[in-house]
Tab-separated table of C-alpha atoms in Angstrom:
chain	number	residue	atom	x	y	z
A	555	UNK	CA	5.797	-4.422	-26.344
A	556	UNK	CA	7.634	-0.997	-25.833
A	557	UNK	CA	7.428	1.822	-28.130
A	558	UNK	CA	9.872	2.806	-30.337
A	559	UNK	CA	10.504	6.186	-27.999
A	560	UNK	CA	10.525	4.405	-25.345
A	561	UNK	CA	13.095	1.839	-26.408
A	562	UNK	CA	15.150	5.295	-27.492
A	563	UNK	CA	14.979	6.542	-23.943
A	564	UNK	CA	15.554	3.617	-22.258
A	565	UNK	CA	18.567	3.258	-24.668
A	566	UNK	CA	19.324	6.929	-24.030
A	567	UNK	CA	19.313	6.704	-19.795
A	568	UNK	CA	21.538	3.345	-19.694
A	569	UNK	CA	23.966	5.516	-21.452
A	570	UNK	CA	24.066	7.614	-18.909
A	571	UNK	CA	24.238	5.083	-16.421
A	572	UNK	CA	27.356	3.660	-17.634
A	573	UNK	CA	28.966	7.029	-18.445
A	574	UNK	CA	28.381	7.569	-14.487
A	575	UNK	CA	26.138	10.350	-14.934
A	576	UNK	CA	24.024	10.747	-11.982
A	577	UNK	CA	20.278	11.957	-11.055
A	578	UNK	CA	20.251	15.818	-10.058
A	579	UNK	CA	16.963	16.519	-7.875
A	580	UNK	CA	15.226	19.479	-6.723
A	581	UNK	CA	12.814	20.031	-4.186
A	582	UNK	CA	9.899	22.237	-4.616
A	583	UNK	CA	11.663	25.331	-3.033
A	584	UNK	CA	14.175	25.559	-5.294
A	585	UNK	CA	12.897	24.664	-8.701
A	586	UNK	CA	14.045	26.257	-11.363
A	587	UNK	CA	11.010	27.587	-13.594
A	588	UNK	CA	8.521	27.734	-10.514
A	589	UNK	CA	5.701	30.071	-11.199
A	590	UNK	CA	3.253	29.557	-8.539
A	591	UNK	CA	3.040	27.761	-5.955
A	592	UNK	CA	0.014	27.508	-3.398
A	593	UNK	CA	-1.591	24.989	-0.757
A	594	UNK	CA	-4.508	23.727	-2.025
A	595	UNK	CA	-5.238	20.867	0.554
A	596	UNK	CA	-5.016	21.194	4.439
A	597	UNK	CA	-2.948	18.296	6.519
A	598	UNK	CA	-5.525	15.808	8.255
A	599	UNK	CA	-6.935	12.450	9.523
A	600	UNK	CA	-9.650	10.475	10.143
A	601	UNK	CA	-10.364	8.151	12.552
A	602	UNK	CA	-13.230	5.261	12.523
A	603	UNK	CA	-14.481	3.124	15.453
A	604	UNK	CA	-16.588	0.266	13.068
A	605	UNK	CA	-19.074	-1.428	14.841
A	606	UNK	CA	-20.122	-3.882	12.572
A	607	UNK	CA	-16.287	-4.757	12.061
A	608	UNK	CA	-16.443	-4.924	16.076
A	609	UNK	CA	-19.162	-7.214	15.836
A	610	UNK	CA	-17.984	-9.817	13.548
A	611	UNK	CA	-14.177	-10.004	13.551
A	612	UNK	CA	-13.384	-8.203	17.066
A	613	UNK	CA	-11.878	-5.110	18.655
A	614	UNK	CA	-8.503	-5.774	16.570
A	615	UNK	CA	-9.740	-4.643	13.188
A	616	UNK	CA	-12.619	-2.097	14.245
A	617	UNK	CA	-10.601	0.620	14.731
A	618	UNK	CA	-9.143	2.256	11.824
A	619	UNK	CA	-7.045	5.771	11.980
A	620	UNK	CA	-5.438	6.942	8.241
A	621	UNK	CA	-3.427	10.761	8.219
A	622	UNK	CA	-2.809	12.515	4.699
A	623	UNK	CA	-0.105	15.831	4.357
A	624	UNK	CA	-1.042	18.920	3.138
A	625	UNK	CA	-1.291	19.448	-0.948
A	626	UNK	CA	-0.071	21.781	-2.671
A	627	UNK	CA	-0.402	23.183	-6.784
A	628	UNK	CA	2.951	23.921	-8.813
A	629	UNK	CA	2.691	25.714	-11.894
A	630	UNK	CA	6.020	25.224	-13.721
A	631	UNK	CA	7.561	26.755	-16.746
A	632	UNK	CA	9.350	24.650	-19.436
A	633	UNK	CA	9.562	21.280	-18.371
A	634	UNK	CA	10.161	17.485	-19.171
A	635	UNK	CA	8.033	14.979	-19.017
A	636	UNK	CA	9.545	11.633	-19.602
A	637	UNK	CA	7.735	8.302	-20.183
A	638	UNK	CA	4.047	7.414	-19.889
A	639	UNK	CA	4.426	8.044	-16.164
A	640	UNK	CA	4.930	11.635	-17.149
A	641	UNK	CA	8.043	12.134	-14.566
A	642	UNK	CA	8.271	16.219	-14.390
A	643	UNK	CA	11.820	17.127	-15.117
A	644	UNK	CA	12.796	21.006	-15.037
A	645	UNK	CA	14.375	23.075	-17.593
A	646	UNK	CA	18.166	22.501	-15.256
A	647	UNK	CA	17.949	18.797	-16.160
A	648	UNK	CA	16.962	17.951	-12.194
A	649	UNK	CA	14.082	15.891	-11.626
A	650	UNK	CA	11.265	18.023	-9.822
A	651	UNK	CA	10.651	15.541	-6.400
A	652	UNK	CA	7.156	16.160	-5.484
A	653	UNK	CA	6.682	14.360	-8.654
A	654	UNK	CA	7.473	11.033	-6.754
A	655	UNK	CA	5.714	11.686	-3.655
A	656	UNK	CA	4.976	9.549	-1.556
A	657	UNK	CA	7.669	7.193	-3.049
A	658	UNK	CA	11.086	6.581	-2.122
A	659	UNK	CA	13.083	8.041	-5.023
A	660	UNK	CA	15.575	5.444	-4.512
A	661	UNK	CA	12.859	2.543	-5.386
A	662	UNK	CA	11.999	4.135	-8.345
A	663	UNK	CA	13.165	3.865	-12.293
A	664	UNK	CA	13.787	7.293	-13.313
A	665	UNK	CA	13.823	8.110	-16.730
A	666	UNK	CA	16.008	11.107	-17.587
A	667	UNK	CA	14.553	13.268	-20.748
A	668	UNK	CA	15.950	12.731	-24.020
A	669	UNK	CA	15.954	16.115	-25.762
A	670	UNK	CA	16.563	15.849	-29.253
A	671	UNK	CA	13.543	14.773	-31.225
A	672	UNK	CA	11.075	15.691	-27.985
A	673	UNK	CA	7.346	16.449	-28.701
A	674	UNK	CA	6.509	19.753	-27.637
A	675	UNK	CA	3.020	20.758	-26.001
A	676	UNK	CA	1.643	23.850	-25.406
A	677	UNK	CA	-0.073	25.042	-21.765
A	678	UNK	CA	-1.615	25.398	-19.619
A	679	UNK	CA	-1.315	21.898	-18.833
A	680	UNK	CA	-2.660	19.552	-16.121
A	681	UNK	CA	-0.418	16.285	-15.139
A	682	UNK	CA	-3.035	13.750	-14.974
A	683	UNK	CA	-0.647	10.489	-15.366
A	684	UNK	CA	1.510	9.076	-13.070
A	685	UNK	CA	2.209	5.930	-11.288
A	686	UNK	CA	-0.167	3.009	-11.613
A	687	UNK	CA	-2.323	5.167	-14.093
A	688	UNK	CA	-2.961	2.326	-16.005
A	689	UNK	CA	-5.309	0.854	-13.325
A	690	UNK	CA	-9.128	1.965	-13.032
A	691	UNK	CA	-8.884	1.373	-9.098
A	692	UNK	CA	-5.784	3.501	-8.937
A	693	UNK	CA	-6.940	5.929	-11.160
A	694	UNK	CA	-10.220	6.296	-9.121
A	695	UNK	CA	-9.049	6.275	-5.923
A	696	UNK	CA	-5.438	8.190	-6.429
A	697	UNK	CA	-5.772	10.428	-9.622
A	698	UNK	CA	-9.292	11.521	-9.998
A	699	UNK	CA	-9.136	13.556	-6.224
A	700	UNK	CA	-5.412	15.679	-7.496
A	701	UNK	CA	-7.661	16.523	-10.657
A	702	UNK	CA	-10.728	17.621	-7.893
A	703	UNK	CA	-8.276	19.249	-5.881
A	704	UNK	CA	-7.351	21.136	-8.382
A	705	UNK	CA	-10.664	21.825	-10.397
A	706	UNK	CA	-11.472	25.730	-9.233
A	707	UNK	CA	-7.885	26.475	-10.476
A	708	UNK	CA	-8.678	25.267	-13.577
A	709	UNK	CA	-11.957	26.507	-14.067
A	710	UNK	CA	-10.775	30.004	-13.215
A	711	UNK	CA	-8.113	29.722	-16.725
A	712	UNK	CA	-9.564	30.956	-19.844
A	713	UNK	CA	-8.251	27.552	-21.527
A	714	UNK	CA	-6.511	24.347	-20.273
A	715	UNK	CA	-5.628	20.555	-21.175
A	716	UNK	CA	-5.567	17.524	-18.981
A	717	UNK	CA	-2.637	15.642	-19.750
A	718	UNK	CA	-3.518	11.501	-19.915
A	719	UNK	CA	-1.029	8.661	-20.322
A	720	UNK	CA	-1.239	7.099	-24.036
A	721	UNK	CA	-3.387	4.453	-24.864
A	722	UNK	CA	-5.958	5.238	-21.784
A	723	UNK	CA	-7.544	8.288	-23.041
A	724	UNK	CA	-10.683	6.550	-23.879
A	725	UNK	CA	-11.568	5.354	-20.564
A	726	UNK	CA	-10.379	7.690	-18.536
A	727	UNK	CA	-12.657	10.223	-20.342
A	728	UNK	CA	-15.808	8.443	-18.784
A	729	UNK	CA	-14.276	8.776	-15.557
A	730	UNK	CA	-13.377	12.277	-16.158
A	731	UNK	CA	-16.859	13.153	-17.228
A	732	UNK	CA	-17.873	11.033	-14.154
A	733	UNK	CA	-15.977	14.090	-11.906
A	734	UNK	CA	-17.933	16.662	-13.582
A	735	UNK	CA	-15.021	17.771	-16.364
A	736	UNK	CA	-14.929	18.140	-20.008
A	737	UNK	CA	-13.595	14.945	-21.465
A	738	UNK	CA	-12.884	16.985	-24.520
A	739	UNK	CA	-9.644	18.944	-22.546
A	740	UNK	CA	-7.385	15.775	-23.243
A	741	UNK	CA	-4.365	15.195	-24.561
A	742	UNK	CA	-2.708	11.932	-24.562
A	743	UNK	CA	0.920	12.137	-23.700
A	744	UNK	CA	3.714	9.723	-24.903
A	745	UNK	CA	6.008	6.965	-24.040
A	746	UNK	CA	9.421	8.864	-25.199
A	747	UNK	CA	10.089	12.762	-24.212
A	748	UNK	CA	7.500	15.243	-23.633
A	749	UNK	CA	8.105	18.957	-23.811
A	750	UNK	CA	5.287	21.288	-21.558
A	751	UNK	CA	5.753	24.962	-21.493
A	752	UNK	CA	3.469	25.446	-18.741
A	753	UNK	CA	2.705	22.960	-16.726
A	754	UNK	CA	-0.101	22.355	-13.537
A	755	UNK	CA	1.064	19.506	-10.883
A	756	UNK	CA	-0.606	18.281	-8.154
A	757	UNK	CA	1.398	15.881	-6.190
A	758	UNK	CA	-0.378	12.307	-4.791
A	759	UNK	CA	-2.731	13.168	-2.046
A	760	UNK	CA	-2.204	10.765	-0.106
A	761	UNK	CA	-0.499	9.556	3.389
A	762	UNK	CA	-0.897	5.838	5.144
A	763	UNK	CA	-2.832	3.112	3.232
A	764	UNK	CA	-2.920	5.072	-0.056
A	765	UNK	CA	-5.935	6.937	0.834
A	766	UNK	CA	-6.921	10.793	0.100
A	767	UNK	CA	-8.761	13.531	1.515
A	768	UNK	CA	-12.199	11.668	2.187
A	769	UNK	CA	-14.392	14.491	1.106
A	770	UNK	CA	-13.103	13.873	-2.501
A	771	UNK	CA	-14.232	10.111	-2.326
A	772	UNK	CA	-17.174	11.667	-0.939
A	773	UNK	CA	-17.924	14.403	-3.607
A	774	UNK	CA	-17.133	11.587	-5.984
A	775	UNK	CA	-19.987	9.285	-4.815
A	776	UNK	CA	-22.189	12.180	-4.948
A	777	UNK	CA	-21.083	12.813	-8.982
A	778	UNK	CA	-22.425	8.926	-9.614
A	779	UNK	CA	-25.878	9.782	-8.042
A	780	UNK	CA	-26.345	12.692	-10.863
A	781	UNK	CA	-24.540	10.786	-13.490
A	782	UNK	CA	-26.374	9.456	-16.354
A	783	UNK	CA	-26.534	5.710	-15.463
A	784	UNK	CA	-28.786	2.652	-16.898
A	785	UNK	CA	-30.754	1.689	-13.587
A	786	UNK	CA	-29.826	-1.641	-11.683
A	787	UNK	CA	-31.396	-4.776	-10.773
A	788	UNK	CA	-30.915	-4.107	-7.363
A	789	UNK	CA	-30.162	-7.806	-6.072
A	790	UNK	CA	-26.704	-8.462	-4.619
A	791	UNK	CA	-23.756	-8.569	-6.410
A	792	UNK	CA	-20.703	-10.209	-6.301
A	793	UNK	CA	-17.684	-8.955	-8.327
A	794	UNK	CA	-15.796	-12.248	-9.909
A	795	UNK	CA	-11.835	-12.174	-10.444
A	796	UNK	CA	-11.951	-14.998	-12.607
A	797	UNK	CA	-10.773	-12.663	-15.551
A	798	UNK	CA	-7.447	-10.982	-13.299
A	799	UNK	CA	-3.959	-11.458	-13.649
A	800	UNK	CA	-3.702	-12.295	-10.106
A	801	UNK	CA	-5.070	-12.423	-6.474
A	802	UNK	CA	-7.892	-14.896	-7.930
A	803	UNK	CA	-9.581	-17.026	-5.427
A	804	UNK	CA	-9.498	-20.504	-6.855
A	805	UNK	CA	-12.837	-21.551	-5.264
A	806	UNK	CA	-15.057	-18.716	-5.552
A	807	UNK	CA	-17.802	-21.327	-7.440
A	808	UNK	CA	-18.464	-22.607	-4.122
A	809	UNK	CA	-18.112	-19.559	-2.103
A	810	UNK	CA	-20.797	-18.073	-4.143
A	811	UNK	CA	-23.148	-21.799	-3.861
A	812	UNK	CA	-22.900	-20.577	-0.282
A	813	UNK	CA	-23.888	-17.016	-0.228
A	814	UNK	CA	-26.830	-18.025	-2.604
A	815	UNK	CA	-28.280	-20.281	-0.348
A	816	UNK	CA	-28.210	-17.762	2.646
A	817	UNK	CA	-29.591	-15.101	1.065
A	818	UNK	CA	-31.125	-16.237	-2.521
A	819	UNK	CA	-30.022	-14.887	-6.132
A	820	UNK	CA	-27.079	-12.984	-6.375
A	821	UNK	CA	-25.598	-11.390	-9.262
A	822	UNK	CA	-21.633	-12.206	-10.324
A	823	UNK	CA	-20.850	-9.905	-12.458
A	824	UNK	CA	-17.252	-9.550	-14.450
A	825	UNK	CA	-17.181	-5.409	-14.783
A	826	UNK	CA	-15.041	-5.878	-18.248
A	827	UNK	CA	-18.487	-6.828	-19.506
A	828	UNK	CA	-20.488	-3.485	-18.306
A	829	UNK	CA	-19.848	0.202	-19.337
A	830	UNK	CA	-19.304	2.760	-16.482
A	831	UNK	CA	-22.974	3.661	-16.232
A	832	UNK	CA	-24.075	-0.235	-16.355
A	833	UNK	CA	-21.413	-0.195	-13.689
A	834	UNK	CA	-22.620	2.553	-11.390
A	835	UNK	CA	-26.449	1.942	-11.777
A	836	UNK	CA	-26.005	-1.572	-10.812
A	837	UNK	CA	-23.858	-0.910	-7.634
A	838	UNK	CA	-25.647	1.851	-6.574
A	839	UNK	CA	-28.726	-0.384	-6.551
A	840	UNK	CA	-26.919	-3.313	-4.588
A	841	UNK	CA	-27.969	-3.824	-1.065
A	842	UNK	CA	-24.854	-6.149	-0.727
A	843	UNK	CA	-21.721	-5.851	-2.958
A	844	UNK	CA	-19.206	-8.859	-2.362
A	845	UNK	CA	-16.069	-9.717	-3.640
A	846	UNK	CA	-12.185	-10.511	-3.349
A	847	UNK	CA	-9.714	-7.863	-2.724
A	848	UNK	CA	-8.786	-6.410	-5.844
A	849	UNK	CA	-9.824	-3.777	-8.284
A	850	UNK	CA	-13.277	-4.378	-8.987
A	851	UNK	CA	-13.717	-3.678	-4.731
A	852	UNK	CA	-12.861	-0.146	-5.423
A	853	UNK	CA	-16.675	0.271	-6.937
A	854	UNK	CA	-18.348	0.628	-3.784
A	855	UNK	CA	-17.765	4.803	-4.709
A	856	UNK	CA	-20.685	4.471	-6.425
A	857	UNK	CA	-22.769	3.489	-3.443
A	858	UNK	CA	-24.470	5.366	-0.449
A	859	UNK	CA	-26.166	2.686	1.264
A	860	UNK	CA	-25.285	-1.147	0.634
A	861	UNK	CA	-23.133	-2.990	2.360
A	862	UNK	CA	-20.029	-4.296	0.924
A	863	UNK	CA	-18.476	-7.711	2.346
A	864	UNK	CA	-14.932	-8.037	1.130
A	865	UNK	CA	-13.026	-11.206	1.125
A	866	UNK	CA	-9.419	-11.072	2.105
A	867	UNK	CA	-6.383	-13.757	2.889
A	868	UNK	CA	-4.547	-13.532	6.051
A	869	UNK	CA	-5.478	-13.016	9.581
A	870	UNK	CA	-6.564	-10.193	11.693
A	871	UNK	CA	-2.488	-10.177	13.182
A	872	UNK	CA	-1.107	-10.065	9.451
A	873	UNK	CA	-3.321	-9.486	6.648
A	874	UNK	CA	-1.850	-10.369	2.987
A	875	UNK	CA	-3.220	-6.943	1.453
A	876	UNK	CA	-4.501	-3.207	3.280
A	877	UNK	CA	-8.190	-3.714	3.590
A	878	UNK	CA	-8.195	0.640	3.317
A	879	UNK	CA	-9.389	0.478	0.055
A	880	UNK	CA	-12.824	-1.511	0.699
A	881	UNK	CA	-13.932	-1.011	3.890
A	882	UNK	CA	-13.039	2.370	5.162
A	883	UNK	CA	-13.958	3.565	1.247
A	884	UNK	CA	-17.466	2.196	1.616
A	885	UNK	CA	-17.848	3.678	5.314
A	886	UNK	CA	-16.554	7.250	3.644
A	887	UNK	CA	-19.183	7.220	1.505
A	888	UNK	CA	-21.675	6.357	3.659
A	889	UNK	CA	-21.833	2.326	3.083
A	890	UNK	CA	-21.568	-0.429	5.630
A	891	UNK	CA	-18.651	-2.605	5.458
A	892	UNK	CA	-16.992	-5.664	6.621
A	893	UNK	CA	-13.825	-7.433	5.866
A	894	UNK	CA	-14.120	-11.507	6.057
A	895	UNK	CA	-11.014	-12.755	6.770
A	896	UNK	CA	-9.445	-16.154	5.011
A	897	UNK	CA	-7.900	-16.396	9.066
A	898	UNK	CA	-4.849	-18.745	7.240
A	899	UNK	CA	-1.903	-17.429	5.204
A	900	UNK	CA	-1.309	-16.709	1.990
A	901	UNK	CA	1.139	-15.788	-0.688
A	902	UNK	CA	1.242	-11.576	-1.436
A	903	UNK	CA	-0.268	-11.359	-5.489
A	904	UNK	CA	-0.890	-14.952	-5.520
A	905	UNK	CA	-4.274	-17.314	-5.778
A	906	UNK	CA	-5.826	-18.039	-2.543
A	907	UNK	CA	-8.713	-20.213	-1.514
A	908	UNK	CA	-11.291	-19.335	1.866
A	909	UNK	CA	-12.220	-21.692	3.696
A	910	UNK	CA	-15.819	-22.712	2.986
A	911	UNK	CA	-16.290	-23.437	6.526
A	912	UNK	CA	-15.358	-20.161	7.720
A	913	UNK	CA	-17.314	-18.425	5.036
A	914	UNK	CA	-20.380	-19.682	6.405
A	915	UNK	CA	-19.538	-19.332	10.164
A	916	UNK	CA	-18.950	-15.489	9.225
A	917	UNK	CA	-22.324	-15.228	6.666
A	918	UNK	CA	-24.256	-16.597	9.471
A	919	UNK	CA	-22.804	-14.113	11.820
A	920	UNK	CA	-23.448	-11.443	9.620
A	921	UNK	CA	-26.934	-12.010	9.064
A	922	UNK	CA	-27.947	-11.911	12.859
A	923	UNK	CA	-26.865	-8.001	12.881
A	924	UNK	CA	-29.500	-5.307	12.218
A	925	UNK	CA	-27.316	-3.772	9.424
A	926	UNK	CA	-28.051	-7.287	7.211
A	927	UNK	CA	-32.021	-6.630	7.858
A	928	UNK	CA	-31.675	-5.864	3.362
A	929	UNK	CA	-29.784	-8.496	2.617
A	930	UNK	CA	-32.958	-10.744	3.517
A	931	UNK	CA	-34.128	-12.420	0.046
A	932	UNK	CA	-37.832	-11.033	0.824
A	933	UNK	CA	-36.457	-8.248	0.347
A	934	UNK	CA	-36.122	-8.332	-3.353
């Protein structure tokens, strides 16, 4: 249900809309209001021969190559934030475009700032909301490396605040203390018209498949190993969608029958039910972590050596979903990884089923490599 500020913008911009007013944008070298301005991450790319992958699936999804642009940090003077996105306007009225990056503008519902009645917040200010903010994956994988990138900045200021969407402070301030900040720097922005007098942006730092920088995903996995954490059983684990929205795989019961009686007891575990240091104790102890695609995927961070076996629909010539996100995460951080493909089509967001028969032909192959040597039940 929307807020009442938000039902006033969004009352507000259609206003606009049918008055004919239209969108004024600047780029970063002419924003009005621009106090500093300095790279803070260098262009790059990675490229990653997997073996393993080569092993199971083929040459066609071994090789993986992934490019990011170069960062930079804008410090901006009286600006707008609009919505729980927190889209940066400047004090012209023209929205501030690296705010959208790596978007295309014209895909995007822009929300133009109502003035009159705005909140006002003091700076310095760090813009840690954005786009899919909402999601602990996304929030991870996308948010948590602009707020490393630009951690020395902060430090160096004699005060600062780290601007959250509403409603997700709580959560986020585990992860945030996860990254080695003070929790107790947050402010919760709103849903309506935000006013920042001086504001810190880092744009999204990443290029293809929505990755960053790996040495952030890196430094992050190291933060888990010093973390505080409740230690793990340290059997395998497989992550259960049963409790998403979407993306579910309607016969995971059996798939997991399967994997139980090729390797022995195995763990399925619904993360709702664990707090972040259940979470990263019990992964970090997991010589196999298993699962669909989807969010829960993304905690193979925590890790340094298991293997993680994602399950994905489609085939190796058009997969439903980016496999990025698992298996080139896991090898960042210095995990093994495979992706087992359903090898039939299937419908992008919706439920899927794998075949059983093809789970097993892949398990079997799987467990003749030298990398599945742990995965042995004797071994636990």
């Amino acid at each position: 249900m929307k807020s009442v500020s938000r039902s006033i913008l969004d009352a507000y911009n259609l206003l606009l809309r049918l008055c004919g007013s239209r969108l004024r944008v600047a780029d970063a070298g002419d924003a009005e209001g621009l106090q500093e301005r300095r790279v803070i991450v260098p262009a790059g790319s990675r490229s990653d021969d997997n073996s393993l992958e080569n092993r199971i699936n083929g040459p066609a999804c071994s090789r993986y190559e992934f490019d990011w642009p170069a960062a930079e940090l804008f410090r901006l003077r009286d600006v707008w934030l609009t919505g729980d996105q927190g889209q940066v306007f400047l004090r012209d009225g023209k929205l501030f475009s690296p705010w959208a990056l790596p978007y295309d503008l014209r895909r995007l519902k822009i929300s133009r700032p109502l003035k009159l009645g705005a909140a006002r917040l003091a700076g310095p200010v760090f813009h840690l909301t954005g786009r899919n903010h909402e999601n602990r994956g996304h929030f991870m994988l996308q948010h948590l490396p602009r707020l490393l990138a630009a951690r020395e900045y902060l430090m160096s200021l004699p005060d600062y605040r780290l601007l959250t969407a509403p409603g997700h402070s709580r959560w986020q301030a585990r992860y945030i203390s996860w990254a080695g900040l003070d929790p107790s720097k947050i402010v919760e922005g709103g849903r309506g018209t935000l006013q920042v007098d001086d504001l810190i942006f880092v744009p999204n730092l990443y290029g293809k498949a929505a990755l960053c920088p790996p040495r952030f995903y890196d430094e992050l996995s190291d933060c888990a190993a010093s973390f505080p954490v409740e230690n793990g059983p340290g059997r395998p684990i497989f992550i259960t969608r049963r409790d998403a929205p979407d993306k579910q795989l309607q016969n995971e019961e059996r798939i997991v029958e399967i994997l139980r009686s090729k390797i022995g007891e195995v763990d399925v575990i619904r993360l709702g039910d664990h707090s972040l240091p259940a979470q990263i104790g019990m992964f970090r102890s997991a010589p196999l972590v298993m699962g669909p695609i989807g969010q829960g995927i993304c905690n193979i961070l925590f890790c340094k050596t298991s293997m993680l076996v994602m399950l994905a629909p489609g085939t190796p010539e058009n997969q439903v979903y980016n496999s990025a996100h698992g298996s080139q995460l896991a090898r960042i951080c210095g995990n093994q990884a495979v992706t087992f493909l359903s090898d039939e089509a299937a419908p992008s967001r919706g439920d899927w089923i794998f075949p059983e028969e093809r789970f097993k032909m892949l398990l079997d192959r799987l467990m003749e490599q030298p990398e599945a040597k742990r995965l042995k039940s004797s071994a636990w």
